[in-house]
Short mmCIF file of C-alpha atoms in Angstrom, two decimals:
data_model
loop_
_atom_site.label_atom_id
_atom_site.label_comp_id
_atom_site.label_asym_id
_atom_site.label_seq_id
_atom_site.Cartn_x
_atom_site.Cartn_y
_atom_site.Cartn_z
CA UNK D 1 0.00 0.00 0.00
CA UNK D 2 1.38 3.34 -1.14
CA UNK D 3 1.41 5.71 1.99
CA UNK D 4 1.27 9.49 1.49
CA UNK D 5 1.91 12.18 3.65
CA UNK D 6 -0.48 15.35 3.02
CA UNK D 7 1.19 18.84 4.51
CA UNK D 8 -1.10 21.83 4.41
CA UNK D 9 -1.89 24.97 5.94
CA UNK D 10 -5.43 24.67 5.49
CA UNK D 11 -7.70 21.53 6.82
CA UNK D 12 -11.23 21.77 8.37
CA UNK D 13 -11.76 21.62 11.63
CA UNK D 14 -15.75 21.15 13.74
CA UNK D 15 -16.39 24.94 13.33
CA UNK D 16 -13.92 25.62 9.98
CA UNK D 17 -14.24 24.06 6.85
CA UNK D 18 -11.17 25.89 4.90
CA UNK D 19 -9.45 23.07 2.98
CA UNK D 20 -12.53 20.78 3.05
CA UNK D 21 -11.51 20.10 -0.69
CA UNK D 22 -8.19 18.64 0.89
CA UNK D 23 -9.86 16.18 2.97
CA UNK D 24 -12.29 15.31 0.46
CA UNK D 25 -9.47 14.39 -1.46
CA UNK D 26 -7.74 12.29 0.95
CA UNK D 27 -11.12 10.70 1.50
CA UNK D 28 -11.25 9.47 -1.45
CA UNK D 29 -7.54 8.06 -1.73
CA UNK D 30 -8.24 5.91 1.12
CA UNK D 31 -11.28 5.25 -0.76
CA UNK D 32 -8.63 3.86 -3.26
CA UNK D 33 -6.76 2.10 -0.70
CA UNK D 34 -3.64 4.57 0.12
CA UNK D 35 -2.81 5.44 3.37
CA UNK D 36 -2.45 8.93 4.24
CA UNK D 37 -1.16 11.22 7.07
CA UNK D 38 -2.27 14.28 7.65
CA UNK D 39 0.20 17.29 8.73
CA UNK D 40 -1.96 20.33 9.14
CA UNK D 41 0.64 23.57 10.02
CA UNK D 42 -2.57 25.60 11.34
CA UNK D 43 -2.21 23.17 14.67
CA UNK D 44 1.20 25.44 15.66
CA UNK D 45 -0.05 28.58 15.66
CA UNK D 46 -2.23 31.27 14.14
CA UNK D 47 0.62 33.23 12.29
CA UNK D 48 3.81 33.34 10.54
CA UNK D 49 5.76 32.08 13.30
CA UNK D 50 3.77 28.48 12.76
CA UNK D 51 5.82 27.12 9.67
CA UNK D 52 9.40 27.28 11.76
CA UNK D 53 7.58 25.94 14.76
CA UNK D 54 6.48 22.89 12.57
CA UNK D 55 9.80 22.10 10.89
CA UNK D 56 11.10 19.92 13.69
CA UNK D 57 7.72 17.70 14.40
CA UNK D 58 7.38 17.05 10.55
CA UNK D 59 10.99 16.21 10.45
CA UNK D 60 10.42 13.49 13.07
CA UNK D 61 7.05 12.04 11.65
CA UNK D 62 8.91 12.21 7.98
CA UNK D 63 12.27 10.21 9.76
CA UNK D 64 9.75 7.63 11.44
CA UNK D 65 7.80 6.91 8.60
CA UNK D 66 8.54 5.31 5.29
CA UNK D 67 6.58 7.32 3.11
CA UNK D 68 6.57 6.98 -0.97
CA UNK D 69 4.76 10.66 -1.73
CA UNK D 70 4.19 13.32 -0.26
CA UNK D 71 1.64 16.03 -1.32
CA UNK D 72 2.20 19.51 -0.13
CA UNK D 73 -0.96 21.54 -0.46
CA UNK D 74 -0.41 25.39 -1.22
CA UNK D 75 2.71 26.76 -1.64
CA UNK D 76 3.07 28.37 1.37
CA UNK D 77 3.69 25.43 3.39
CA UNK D 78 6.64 24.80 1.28
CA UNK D 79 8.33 27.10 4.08
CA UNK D 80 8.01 23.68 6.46
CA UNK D 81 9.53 21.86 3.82
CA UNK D 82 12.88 23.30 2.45
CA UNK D 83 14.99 22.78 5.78
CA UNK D 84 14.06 19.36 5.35
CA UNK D 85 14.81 18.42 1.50
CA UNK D 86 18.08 16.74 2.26
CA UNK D 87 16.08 14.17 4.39
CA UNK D 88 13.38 14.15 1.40
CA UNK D 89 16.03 13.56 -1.27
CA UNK D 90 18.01 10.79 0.52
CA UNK D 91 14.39 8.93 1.26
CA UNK D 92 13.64 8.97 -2.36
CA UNK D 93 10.09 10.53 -1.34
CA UNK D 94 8.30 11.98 -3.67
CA UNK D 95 6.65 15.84 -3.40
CA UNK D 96 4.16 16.52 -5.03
CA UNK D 97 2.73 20.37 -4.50
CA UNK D 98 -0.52 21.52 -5.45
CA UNK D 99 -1.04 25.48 -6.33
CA UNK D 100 -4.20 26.25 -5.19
CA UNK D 101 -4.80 30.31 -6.08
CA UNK D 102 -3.84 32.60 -3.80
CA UNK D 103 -0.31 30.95 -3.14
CA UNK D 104 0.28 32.44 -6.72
CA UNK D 105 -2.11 34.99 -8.44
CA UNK D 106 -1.91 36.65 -4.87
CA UNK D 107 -0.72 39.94 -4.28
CA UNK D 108 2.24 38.78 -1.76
CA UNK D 109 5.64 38.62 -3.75
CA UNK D 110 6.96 36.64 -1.05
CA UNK D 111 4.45 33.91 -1.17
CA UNK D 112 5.26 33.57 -5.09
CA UNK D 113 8.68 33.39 -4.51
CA UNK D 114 8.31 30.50 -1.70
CA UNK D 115 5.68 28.64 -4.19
CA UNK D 116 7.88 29.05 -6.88
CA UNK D 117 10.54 27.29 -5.13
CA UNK D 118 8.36 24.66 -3.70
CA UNK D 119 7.65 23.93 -8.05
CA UNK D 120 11.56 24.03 -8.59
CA UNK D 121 12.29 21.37 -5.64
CA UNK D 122 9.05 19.15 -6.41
CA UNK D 123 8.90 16.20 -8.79
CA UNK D 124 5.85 17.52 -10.31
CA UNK D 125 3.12 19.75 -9.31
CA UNK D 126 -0.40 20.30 -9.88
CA UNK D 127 -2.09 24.01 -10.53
CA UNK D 128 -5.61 24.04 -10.59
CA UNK D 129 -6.14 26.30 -13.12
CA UNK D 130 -3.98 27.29 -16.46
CA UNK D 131 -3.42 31.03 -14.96
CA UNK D 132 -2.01 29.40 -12.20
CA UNK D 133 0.33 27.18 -13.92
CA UNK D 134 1.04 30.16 -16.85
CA UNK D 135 1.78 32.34 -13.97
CA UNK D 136 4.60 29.93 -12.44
CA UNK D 137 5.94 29.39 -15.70
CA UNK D 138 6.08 33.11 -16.29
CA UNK D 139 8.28 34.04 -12.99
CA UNK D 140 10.46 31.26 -13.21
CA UNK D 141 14.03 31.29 -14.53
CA UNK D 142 14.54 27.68 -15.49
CA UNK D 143 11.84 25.80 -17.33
CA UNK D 144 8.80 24.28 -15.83
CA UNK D 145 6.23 23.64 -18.42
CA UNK D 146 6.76 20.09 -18.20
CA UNK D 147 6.50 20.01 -14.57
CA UNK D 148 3.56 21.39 -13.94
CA UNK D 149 0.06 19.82 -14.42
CA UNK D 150 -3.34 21.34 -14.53
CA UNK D 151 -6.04 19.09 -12.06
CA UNK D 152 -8.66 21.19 -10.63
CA UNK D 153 -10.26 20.02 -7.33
CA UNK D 154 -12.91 17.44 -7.70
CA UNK D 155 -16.82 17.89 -6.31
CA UNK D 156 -18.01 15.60 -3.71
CA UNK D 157 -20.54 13.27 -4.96
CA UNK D 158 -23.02 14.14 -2.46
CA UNK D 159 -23.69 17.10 -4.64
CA UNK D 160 -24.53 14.79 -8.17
CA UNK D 161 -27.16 13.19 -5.46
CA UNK D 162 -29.47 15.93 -5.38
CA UNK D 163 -31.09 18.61 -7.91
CA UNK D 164 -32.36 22.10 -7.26
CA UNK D 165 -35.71 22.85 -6.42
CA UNK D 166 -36.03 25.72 -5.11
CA UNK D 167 -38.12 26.64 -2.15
CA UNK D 168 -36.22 30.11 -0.61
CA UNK D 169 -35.33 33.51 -2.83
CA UNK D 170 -31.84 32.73 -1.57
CA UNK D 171 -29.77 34.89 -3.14
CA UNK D 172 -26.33 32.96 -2.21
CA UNK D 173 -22.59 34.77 -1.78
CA UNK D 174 -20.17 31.83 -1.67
CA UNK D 175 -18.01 33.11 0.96
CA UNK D 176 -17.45 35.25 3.83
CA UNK D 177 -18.28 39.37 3.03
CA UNK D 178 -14.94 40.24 5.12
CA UNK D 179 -12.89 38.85 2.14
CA UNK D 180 -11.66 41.47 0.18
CA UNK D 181 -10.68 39.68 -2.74
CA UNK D 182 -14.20 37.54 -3.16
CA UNK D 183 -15.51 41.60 -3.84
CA UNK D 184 -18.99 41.86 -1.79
CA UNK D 185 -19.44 45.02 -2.88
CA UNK D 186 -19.89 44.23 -6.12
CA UNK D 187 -22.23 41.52 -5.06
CA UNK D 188 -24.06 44.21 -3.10
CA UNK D 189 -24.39 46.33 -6.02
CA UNK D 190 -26.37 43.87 -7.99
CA UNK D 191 -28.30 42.36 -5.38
CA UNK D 192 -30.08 45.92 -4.42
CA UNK D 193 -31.08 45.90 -8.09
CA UNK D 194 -32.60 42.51 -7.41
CA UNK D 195 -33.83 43.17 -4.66
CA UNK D 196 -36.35 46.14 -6.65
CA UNK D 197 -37.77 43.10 -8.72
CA UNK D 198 -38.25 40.67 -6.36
CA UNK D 199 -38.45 42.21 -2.69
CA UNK D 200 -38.46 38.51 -0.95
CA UNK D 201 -34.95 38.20 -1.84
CA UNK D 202 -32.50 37.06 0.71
CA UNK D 203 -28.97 37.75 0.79
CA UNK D 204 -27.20 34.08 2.16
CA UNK D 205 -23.42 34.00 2.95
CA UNK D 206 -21.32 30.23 3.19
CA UNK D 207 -19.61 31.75 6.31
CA UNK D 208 -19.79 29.32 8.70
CA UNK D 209 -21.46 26.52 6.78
CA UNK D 210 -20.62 22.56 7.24
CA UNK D 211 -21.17 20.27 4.40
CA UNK D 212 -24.85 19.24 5.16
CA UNK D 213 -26.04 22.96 5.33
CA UNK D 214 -24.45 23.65 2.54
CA UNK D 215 -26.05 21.00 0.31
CA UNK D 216 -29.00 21.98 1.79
CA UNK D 217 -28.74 25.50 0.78
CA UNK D 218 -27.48 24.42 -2.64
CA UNK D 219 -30.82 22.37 -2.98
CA UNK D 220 -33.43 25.10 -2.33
CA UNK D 221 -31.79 28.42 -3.05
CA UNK D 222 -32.50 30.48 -6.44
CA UNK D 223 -29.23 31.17 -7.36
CA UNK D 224 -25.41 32.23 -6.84
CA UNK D 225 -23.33 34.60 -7.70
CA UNK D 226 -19.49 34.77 -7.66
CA UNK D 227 -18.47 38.18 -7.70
CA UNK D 228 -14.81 37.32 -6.89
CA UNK D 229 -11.57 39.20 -8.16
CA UNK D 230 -9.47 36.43 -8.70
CA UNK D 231 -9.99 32.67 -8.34
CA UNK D 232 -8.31 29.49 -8.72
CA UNK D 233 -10.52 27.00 -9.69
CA UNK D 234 -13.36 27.71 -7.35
CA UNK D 235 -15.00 24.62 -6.00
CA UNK D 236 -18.39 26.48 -5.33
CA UNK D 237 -19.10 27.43 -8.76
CA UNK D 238 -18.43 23.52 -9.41
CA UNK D 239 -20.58 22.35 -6.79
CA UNK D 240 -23.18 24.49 -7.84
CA UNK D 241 -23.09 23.14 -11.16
CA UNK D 242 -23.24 19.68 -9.70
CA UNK D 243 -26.17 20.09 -7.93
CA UNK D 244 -28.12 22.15 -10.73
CA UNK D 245 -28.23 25.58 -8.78
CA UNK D 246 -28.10 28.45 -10.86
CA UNK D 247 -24.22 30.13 -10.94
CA UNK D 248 -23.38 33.57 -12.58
CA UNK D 249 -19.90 34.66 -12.29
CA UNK D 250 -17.26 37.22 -13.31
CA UNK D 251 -14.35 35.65 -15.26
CA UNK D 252 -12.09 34.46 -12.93
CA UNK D 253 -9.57 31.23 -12.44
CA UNK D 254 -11.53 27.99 -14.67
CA UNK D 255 -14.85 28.66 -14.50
CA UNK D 256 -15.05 29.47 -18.14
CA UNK D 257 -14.03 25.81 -18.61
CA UNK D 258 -16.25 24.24 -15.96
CA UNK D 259 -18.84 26.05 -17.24
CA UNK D 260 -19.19 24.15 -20.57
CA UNK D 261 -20.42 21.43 -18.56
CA UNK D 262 -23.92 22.65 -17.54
CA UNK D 263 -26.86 25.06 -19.47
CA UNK D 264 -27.30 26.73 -16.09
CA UNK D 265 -23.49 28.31 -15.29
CA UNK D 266 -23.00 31.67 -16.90
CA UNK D 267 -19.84 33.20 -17.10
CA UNK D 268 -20.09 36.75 -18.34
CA UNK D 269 -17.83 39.87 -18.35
CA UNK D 270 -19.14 42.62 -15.23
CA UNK D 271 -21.03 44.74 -17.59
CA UNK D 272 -23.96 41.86 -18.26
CA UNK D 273 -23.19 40.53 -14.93
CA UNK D 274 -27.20 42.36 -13.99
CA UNK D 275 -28.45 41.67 -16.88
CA UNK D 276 -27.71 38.04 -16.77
CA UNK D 277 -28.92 37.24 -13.41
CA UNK D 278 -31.93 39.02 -13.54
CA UNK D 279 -32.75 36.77 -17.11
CA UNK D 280 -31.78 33.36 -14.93
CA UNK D 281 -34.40 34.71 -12.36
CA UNK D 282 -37.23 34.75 -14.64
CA UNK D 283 -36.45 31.27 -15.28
CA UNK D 284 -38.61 29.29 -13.47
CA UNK D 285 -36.67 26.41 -12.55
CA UNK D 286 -33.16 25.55 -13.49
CA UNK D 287 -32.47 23.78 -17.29
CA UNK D 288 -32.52 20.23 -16.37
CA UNK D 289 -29.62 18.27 -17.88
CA UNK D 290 -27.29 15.00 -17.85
CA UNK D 291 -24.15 14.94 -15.51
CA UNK D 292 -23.17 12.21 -16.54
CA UNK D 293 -19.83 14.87 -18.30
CA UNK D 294 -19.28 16.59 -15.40
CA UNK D 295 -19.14 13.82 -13.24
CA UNK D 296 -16.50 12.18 -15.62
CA UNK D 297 -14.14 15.42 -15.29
CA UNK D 298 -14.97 16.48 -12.11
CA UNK D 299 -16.35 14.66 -9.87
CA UNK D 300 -13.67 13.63 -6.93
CA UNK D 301 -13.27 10.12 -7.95
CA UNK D 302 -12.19 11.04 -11.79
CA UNK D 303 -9.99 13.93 -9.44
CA UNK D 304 -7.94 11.28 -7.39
CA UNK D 305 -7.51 9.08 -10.12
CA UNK D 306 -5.86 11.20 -12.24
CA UNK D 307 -3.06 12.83 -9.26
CA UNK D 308 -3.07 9.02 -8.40
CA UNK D 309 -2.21 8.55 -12.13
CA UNK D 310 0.29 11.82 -11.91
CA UNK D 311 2.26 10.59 -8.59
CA UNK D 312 3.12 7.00 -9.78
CA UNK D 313 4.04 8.17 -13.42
CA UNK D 314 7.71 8.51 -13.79
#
């Protein structure tokens, strides 16, 4: 049984679900019948100082263990990794480093630099979106085109279970309003206008939302709207899609590629952004279709099989 260690800064917790993706993921390896460890850095400390503090308990578990892989989620964490390469190299362990977003299209030059190293040191990694991946291949100085695979994170399949029928005006923001980048004011901006037309309307953030409720929401809300400035390959706007709700968003990370895979994801520039939504509300119920597509290249299973496929390839 190949056993892989997973090192990330972000992993949900009872109250948190940042990184739920991740353990999705990891879910579903086991699923597959590899072992995995979890390392999560957040469990040393709420800032900076929390990558040194973890360098000498990872270097212990990675001595004691005889892992094959390990897959190092945003590039960030790469800061626990680099005193420890040596140990990595002389193990023959594989990394494998997944670029999730902001750990590259973010506005920190420092955090591009450290993910750009984590690429250079990693036998391959995985972006999960082609402006992630042209973006590391832009800033590097030595060639990476070949190292450097595009895998978006997969949907749950909990979310192919159910369709849409809604029974709320829900009028859903798919994160928390205190995130600059995920641009609620723009949000606000068109949902006043909605809220003229149809004065039951009901503004509904994710903040603070576990799997269930958010499945739940997904099944009876009227729509969603992801207003965000930059993306990588946003899961929500997936899910959405997955479980028939309604999505409109700006142009950001792969959602003009997702979106090919169901009638009722728009993906418009910010100018018909109102427009749009307000056409998808006269709808009266969402375009029913077969997901039979998007389950085959997005769904989590198809997702693990292929970084499966990836981290055993030579």
């Amino acid at each position: 049984m190949k056993k892989i260690l997973c090192i990330t800064n972000m992993y949900p917790a009872e109250k948190q679900m940042k990184g739920i993706f991740i353990k999705e993921l990891n879910d579903e390896l086991e699923n597959k019948k590899y072992n995995i460890c979890v390392f999560n850095i957040d469990k040393y400390g709420n800032n900076f100082l929390k990558y040194l503090r973890a360098i000498s308990y990872l270097f212990f578990i990675i001595l004691k263990n005889n892992f094959n892989i390990i897959h190092l989620h945003f590039g960030l964490s790469f800061i626990t990794m680099l005193p420890l390469m040596p140990i990595i190299f002389i193990k023959k362990i594989r990394l494998l480093t997944f670029f999730h977003g902001s750990d590259v299209l973010g506005e920190s030059k420092i955090v591009r630099i450290i993910s750009l190293l984590a690429c250079i040191a990693s036998y391959k990694s995985i972006a999960v979106s082609k402006e992630i991946k042209n973006k590391l291949i832009s800033i590097s100085p030595i060639k990476l085109k070949n190292k450097i695979f595009i895998i978006p994170c997969g949907i749950n399949k909990s979310f192919f279970e159910i369709n849409n029928t809604p029974k709320n005006y829900n009028i859903i923001f798919p994160s928390s309003p205190s995130r600059k980048e995920k641009n609620y004011k723009f949000f606000l901006k068109i949902f006043h206008t909605i809220e003229k037309n149809y004065p039951n309307a009901k503004i509904v953030t994710l903040e603070d939302k576990n799997r269930s409720e958010i499945i739940q929401l997904f099944s009876n809300s009227k729509i969603m709207l992801l207003t965000s400035d930059r993306e990588g390959s946003p899961q929500v706007f997936k899910e959405a899609m997955a479980i028939n709700l309604p999505v409109v968003s700006r142009k950001v990370g792969d959602v003009v590629y997702a979106s090919k895979f169901s009638p009722n994801a728009y993906v418009v520039d910010d100018n018909q952004f109102l427009e749009t939504t307000l056409n998808v509300l006269k709808q009266q119920k969402p375009t029913p279709y077969d997901k039979t597509d998007l389950y085959k290249q997005l769904s989590i299973d198809m997702i693990a099989n292929k970084i499966i496929n990836l981290s055993i390839s030579k």
